[in-house]
Short mmCIF file of N, CA and C in Angstrom, two decimals:
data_model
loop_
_atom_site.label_atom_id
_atom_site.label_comp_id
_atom_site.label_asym_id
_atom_site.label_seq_id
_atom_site.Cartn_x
_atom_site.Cartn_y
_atom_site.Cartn_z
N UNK T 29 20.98 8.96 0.80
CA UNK T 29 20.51 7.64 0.34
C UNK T 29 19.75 6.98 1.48
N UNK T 30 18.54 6.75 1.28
CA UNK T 30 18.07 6.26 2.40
C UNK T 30 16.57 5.15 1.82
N UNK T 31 16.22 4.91 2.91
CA UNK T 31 14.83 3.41 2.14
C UNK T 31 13.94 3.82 3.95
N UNK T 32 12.54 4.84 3.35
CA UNK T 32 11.88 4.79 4.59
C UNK T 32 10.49 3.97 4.30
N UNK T 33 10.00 3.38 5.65
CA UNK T 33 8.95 2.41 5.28
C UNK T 33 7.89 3.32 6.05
N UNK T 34 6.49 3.56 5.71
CA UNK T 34 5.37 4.38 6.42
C UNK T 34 4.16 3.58 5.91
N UNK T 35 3.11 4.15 7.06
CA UNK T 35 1.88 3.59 6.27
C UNK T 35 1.01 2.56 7.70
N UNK T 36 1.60 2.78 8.58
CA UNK T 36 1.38 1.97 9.76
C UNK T 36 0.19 2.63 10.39
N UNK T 37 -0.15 2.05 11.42
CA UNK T 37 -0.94 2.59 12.13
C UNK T 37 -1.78 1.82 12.92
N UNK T 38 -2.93 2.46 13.35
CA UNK T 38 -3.98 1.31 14.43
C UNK T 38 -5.17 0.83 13.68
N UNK T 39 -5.42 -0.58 13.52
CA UNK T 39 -6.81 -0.90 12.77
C UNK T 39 -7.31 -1.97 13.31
N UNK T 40 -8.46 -1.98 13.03
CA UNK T 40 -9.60 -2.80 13.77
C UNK T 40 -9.26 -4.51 12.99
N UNK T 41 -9.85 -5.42 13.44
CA UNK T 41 -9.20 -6.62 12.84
C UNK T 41 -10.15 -6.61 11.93
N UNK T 42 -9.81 -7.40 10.57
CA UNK T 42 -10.45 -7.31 9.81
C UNK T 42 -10.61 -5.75 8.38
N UNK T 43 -9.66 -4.90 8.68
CA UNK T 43 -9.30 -3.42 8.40
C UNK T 43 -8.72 -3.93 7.02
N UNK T 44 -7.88 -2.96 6.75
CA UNK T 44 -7.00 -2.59 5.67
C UNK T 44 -5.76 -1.51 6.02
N UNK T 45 -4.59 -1.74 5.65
CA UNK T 45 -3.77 -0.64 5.68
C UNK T 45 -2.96 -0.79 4.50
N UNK T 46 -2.15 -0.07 4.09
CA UNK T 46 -1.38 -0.02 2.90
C UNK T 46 0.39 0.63 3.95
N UNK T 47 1.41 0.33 3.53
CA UNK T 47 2.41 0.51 3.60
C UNK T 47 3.37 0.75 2.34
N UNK T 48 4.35 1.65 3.05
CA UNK T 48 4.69 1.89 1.54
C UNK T 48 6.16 2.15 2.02
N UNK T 49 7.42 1.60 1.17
CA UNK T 49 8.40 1.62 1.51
C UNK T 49 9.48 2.61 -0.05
N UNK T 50 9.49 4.10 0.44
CA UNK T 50 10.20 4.76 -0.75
C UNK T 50 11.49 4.76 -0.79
N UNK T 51 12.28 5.09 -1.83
CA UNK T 51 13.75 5.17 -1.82
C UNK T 51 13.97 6.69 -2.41
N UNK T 52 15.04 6.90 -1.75
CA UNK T 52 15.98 8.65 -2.04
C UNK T 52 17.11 7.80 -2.11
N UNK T 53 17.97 8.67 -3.21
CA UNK T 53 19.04 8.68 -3.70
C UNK T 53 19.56 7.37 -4.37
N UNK T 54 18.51 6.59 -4.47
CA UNK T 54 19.12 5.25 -5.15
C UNK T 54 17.67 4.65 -6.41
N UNK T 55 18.10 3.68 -7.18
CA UNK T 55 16.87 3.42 -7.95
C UNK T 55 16.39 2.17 -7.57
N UNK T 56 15.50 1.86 -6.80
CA UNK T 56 14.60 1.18 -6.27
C UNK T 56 14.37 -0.27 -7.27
N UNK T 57 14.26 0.16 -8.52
CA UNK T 57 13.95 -1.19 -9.26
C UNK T 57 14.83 -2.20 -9.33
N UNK T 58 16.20 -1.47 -9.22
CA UNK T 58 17.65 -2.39 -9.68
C UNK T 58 17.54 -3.14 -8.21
N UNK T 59 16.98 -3.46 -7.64
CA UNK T 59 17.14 -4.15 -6.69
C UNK T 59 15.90 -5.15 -6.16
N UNK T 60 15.72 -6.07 -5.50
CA UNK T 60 14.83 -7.47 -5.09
C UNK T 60 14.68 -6.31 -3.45
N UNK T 61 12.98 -6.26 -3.08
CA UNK T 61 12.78 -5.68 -2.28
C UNK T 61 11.85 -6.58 -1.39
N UNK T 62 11.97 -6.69 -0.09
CA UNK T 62 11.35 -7.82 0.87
C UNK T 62 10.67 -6.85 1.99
N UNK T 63 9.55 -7.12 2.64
CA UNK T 63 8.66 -6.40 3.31
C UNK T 63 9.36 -7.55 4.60
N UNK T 64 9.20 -7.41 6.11
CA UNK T 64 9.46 -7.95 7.04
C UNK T 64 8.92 -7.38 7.94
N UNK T 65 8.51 -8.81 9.26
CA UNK T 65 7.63 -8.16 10.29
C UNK T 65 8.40 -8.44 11.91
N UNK T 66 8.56 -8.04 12.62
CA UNK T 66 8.67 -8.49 13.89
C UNK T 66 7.80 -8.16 14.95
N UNK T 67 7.17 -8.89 15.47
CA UNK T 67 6.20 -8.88 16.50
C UNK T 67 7.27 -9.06 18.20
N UNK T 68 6.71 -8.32 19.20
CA UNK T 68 7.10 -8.49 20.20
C UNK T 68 7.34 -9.74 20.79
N UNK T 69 8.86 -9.78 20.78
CA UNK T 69 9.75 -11.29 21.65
C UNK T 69 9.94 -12.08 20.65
N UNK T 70 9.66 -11.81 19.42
CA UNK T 70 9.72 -12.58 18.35
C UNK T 70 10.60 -12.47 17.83
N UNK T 71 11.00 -13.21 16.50
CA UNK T 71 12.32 -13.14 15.67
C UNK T 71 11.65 -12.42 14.32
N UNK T 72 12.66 -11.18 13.39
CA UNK T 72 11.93 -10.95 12.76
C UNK T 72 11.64 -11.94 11.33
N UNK T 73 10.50 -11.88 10.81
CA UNK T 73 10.14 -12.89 10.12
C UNK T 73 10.00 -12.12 8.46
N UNK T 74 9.92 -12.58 7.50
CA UNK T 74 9.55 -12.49 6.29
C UNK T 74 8.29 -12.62 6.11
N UNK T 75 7.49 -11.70 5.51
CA UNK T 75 6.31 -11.23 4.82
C UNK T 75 5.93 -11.61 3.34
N UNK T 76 6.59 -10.55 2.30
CA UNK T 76 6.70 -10.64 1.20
C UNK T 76 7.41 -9.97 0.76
N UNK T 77 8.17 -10.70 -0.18
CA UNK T 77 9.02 -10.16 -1.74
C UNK T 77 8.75 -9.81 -2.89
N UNK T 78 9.61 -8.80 -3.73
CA UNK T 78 9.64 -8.93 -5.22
C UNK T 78 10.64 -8.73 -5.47
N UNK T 79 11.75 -9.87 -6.38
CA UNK T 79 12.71 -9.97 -6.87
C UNK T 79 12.61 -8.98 -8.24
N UNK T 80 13.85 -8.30 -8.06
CA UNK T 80 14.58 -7.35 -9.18
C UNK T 80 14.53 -8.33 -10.49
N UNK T 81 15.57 -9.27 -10.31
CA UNK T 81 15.74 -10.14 -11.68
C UNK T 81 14.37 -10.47 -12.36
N UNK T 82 13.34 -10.96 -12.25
CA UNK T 82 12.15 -11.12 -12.87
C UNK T 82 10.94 -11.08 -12.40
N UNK T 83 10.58 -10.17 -11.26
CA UNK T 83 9.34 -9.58 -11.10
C UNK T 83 8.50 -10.61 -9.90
N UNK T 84 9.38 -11.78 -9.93
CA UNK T 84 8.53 -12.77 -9.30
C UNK T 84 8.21 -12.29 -7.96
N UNK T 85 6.91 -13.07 -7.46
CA UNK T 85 7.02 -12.41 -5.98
C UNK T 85 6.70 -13.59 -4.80
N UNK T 86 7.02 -13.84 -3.95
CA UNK T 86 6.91 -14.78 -3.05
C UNK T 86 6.39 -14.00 -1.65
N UNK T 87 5.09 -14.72 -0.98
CA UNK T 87 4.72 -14.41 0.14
C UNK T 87 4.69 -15.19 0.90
N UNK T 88 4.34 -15.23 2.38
CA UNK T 88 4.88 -15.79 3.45
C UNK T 88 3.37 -16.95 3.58
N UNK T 89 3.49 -17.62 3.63
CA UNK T 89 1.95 -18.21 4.22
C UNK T 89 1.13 -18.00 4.89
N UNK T 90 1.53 -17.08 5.82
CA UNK T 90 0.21 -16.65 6.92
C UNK T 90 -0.46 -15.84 6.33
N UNK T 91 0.50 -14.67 5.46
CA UNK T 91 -0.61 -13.55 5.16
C UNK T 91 -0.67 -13.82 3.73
N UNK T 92 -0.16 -15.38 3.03
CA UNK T 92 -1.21 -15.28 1.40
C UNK T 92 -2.61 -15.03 1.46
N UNK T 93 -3.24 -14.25 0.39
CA UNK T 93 -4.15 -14.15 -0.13
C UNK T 93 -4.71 -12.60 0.70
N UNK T 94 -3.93 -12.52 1.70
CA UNK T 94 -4.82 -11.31 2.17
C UNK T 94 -3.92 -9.91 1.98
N UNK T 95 -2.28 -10.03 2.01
CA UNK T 95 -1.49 -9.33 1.55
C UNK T 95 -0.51 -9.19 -0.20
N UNK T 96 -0.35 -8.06 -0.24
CA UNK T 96 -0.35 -8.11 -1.83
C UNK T 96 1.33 -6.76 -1.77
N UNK T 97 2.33 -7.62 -2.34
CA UNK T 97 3.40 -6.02 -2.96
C UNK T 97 3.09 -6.04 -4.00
N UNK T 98 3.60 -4.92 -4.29
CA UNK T 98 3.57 -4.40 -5.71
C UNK T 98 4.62 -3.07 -5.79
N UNK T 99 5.03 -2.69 -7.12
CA UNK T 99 5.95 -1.65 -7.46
C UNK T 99 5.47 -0.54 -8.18
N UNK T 100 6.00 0.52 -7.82
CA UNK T 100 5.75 1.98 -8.62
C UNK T 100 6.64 2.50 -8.60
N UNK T 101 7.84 2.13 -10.66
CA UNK T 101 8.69 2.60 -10.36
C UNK T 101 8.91 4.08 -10.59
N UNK T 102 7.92 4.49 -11.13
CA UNK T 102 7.49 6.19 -11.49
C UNK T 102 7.76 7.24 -9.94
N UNK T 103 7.71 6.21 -8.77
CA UNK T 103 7.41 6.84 -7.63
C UNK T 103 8.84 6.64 -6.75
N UNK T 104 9.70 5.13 -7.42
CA UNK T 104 10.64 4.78 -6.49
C UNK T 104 10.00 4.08 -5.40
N UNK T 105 9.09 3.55 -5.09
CA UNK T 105 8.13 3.12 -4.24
C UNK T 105 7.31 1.63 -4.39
N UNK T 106 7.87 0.80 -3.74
CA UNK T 106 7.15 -0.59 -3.55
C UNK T 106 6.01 -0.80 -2.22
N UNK T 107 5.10 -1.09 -2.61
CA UNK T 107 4.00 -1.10 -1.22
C UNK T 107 3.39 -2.43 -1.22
N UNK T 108 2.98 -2.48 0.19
CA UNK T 108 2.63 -3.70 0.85
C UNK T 108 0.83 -3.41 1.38
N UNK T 109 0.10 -4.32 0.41
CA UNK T 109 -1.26 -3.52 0.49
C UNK T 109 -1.79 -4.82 1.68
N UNK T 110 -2.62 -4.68 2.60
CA UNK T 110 -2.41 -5.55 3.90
C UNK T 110 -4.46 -5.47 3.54
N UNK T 111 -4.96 -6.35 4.01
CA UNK T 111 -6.11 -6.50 4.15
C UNK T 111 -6.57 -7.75 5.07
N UNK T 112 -8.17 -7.75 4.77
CA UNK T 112 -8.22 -8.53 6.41
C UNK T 112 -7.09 -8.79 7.15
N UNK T 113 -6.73 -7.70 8.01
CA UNK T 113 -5.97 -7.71 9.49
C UNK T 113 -6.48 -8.61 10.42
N UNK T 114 -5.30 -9.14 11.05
CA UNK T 114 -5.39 -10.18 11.89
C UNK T 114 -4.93 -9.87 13.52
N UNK T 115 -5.75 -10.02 14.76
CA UNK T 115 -4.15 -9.57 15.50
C UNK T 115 -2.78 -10.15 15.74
N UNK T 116 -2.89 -11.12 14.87
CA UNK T 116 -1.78 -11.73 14.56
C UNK T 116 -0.96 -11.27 13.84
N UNK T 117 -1.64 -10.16 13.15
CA UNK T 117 -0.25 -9.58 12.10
C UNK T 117 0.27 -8.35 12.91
N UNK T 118 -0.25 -7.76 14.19
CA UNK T 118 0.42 -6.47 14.81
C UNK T 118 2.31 -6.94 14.92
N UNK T 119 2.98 -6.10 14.39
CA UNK T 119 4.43 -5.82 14.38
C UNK T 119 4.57 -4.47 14.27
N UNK T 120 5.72 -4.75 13.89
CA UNK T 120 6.69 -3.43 13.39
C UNK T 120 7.21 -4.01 11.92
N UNK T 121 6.50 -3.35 10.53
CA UNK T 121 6.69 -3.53 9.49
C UNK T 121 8.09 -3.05 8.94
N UNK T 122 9.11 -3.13 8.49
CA UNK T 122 10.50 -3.04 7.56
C UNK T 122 10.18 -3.35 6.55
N UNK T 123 11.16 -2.45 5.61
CA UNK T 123 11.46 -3.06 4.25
C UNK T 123 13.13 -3.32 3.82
N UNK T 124 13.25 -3.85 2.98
CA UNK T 124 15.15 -3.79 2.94
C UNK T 124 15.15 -4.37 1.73
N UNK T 125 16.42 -3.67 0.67
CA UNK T 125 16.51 -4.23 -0.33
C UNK T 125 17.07 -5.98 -0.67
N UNK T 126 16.29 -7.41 -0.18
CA UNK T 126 16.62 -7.78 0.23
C UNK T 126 15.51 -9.07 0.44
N UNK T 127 15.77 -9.96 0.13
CA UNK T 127 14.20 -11.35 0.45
C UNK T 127 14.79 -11.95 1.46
N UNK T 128 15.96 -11.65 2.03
CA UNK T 128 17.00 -12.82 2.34
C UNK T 128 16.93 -12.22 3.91
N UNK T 129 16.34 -13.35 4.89
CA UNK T 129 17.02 -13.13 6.47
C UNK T 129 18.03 -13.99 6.87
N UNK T 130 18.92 -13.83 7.72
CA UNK T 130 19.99 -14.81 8.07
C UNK T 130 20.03 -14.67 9.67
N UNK T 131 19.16 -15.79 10.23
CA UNK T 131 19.41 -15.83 11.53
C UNK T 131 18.84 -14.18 12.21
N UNK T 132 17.56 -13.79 11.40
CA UNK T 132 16.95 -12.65 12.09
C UNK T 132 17.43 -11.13 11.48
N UNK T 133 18.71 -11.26 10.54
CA UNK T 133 18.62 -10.31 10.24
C UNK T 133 19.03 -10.40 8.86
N UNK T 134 19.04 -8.91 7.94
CA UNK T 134 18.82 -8.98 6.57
C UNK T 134 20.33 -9.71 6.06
N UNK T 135 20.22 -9.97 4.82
CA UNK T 135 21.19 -10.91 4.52
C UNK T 135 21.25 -10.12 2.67
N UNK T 136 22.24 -9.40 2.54
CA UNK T 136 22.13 -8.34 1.19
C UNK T 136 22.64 -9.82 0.18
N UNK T 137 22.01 -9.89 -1.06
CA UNK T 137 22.65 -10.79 -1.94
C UNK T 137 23.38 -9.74 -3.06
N UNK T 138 22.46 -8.07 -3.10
CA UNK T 138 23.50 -7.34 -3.30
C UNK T 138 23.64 -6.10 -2.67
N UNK T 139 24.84 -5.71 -3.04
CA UNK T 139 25.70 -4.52 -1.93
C UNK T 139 25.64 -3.54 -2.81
N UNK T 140 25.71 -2.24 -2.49
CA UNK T 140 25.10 -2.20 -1.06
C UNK T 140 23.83 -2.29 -0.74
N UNK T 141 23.59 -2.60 0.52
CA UNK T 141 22.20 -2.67 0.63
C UNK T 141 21.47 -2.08 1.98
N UNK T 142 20.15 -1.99 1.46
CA UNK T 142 19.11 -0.59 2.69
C UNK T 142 18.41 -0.99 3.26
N UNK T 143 17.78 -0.76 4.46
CA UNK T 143 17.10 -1.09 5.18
C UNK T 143 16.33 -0.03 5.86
N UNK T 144 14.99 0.25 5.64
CA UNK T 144 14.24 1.14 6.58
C UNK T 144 13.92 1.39 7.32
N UNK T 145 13.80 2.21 8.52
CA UNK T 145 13.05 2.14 10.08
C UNK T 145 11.49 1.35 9.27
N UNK T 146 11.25 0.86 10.63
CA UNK T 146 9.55 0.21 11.04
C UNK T 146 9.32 1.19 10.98
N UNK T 147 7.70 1.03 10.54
CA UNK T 147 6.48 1.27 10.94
C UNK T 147 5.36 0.41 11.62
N UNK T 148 4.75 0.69 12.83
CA UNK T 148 4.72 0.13 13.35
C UNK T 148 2.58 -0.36 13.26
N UNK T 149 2.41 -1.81 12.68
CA UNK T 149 0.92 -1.86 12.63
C UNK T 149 0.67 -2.76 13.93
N UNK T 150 -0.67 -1.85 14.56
CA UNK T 150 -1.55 -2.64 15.69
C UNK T 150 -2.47 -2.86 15.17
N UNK T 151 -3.04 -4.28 15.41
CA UNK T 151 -4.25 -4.56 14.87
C UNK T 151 -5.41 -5.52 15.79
N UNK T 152 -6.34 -4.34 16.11
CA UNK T 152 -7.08 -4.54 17.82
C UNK T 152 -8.04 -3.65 17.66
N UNK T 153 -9.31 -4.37 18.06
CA UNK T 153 -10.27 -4.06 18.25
C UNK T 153 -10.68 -2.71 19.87
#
């Protein structure tokens, strides 16, 4: 049972990357899935969500309009489509079944709950 997040990499500002966070051994839909970023010395922060219960999705303000989730439950797979890159957005991307941080870290509203290694986006010219 595991939740891995990929899709990272190095891009020029202004780029595109796509991330993609899959699930093994569990079903991905029955659950509210949250993208999260932490940047160096930073606390990690919230990105974007999509809640299980009704599809809704909530994004973070910095990256509305330029970042987009979405679900593929055919694939088990929710992705985080990233456009005009900022170097403000270089982190280390996570996903976790999960919208909820508590004091920096994930906060399950249900159990059990997953969390993926980073992948890690630079975004630099």
């Amino acid at each position: 049972v595991q939740l891995q997040a990929s899709g990272g990499g190095l891009v020029q500002p202004g780029g595109s990357l796509r991330l993609s966070c899959a699930a093994s051994g569990f079903t991905l839909d029955e659950y509210s899935v949250g993208w999260f970023r932490q940047a160096p010395g930073k606390e990690r922060e919230g990105v974007s969500c999509i809640s299980a219960r009704d599809g809704k999705i909530y994004t973070d303000d910095p990256v509305k309009g330029r970042f987009t989730i979405s679900r593929d439950n055919a694939k088990n797979t929710v992705y985080l489509q990233m456009s005009n890159l900022k170097p403000e957005d270089t982190a280390v991307y996570s996903c976790a079944t999960t919208c909820f941080l508590y004091s920096g870290n994930y906060y399950y509203d249900k159990t059990p709950g997953y969390a993926g290694q980073g992948t890690l986006v630079t975004v630099s010219s």
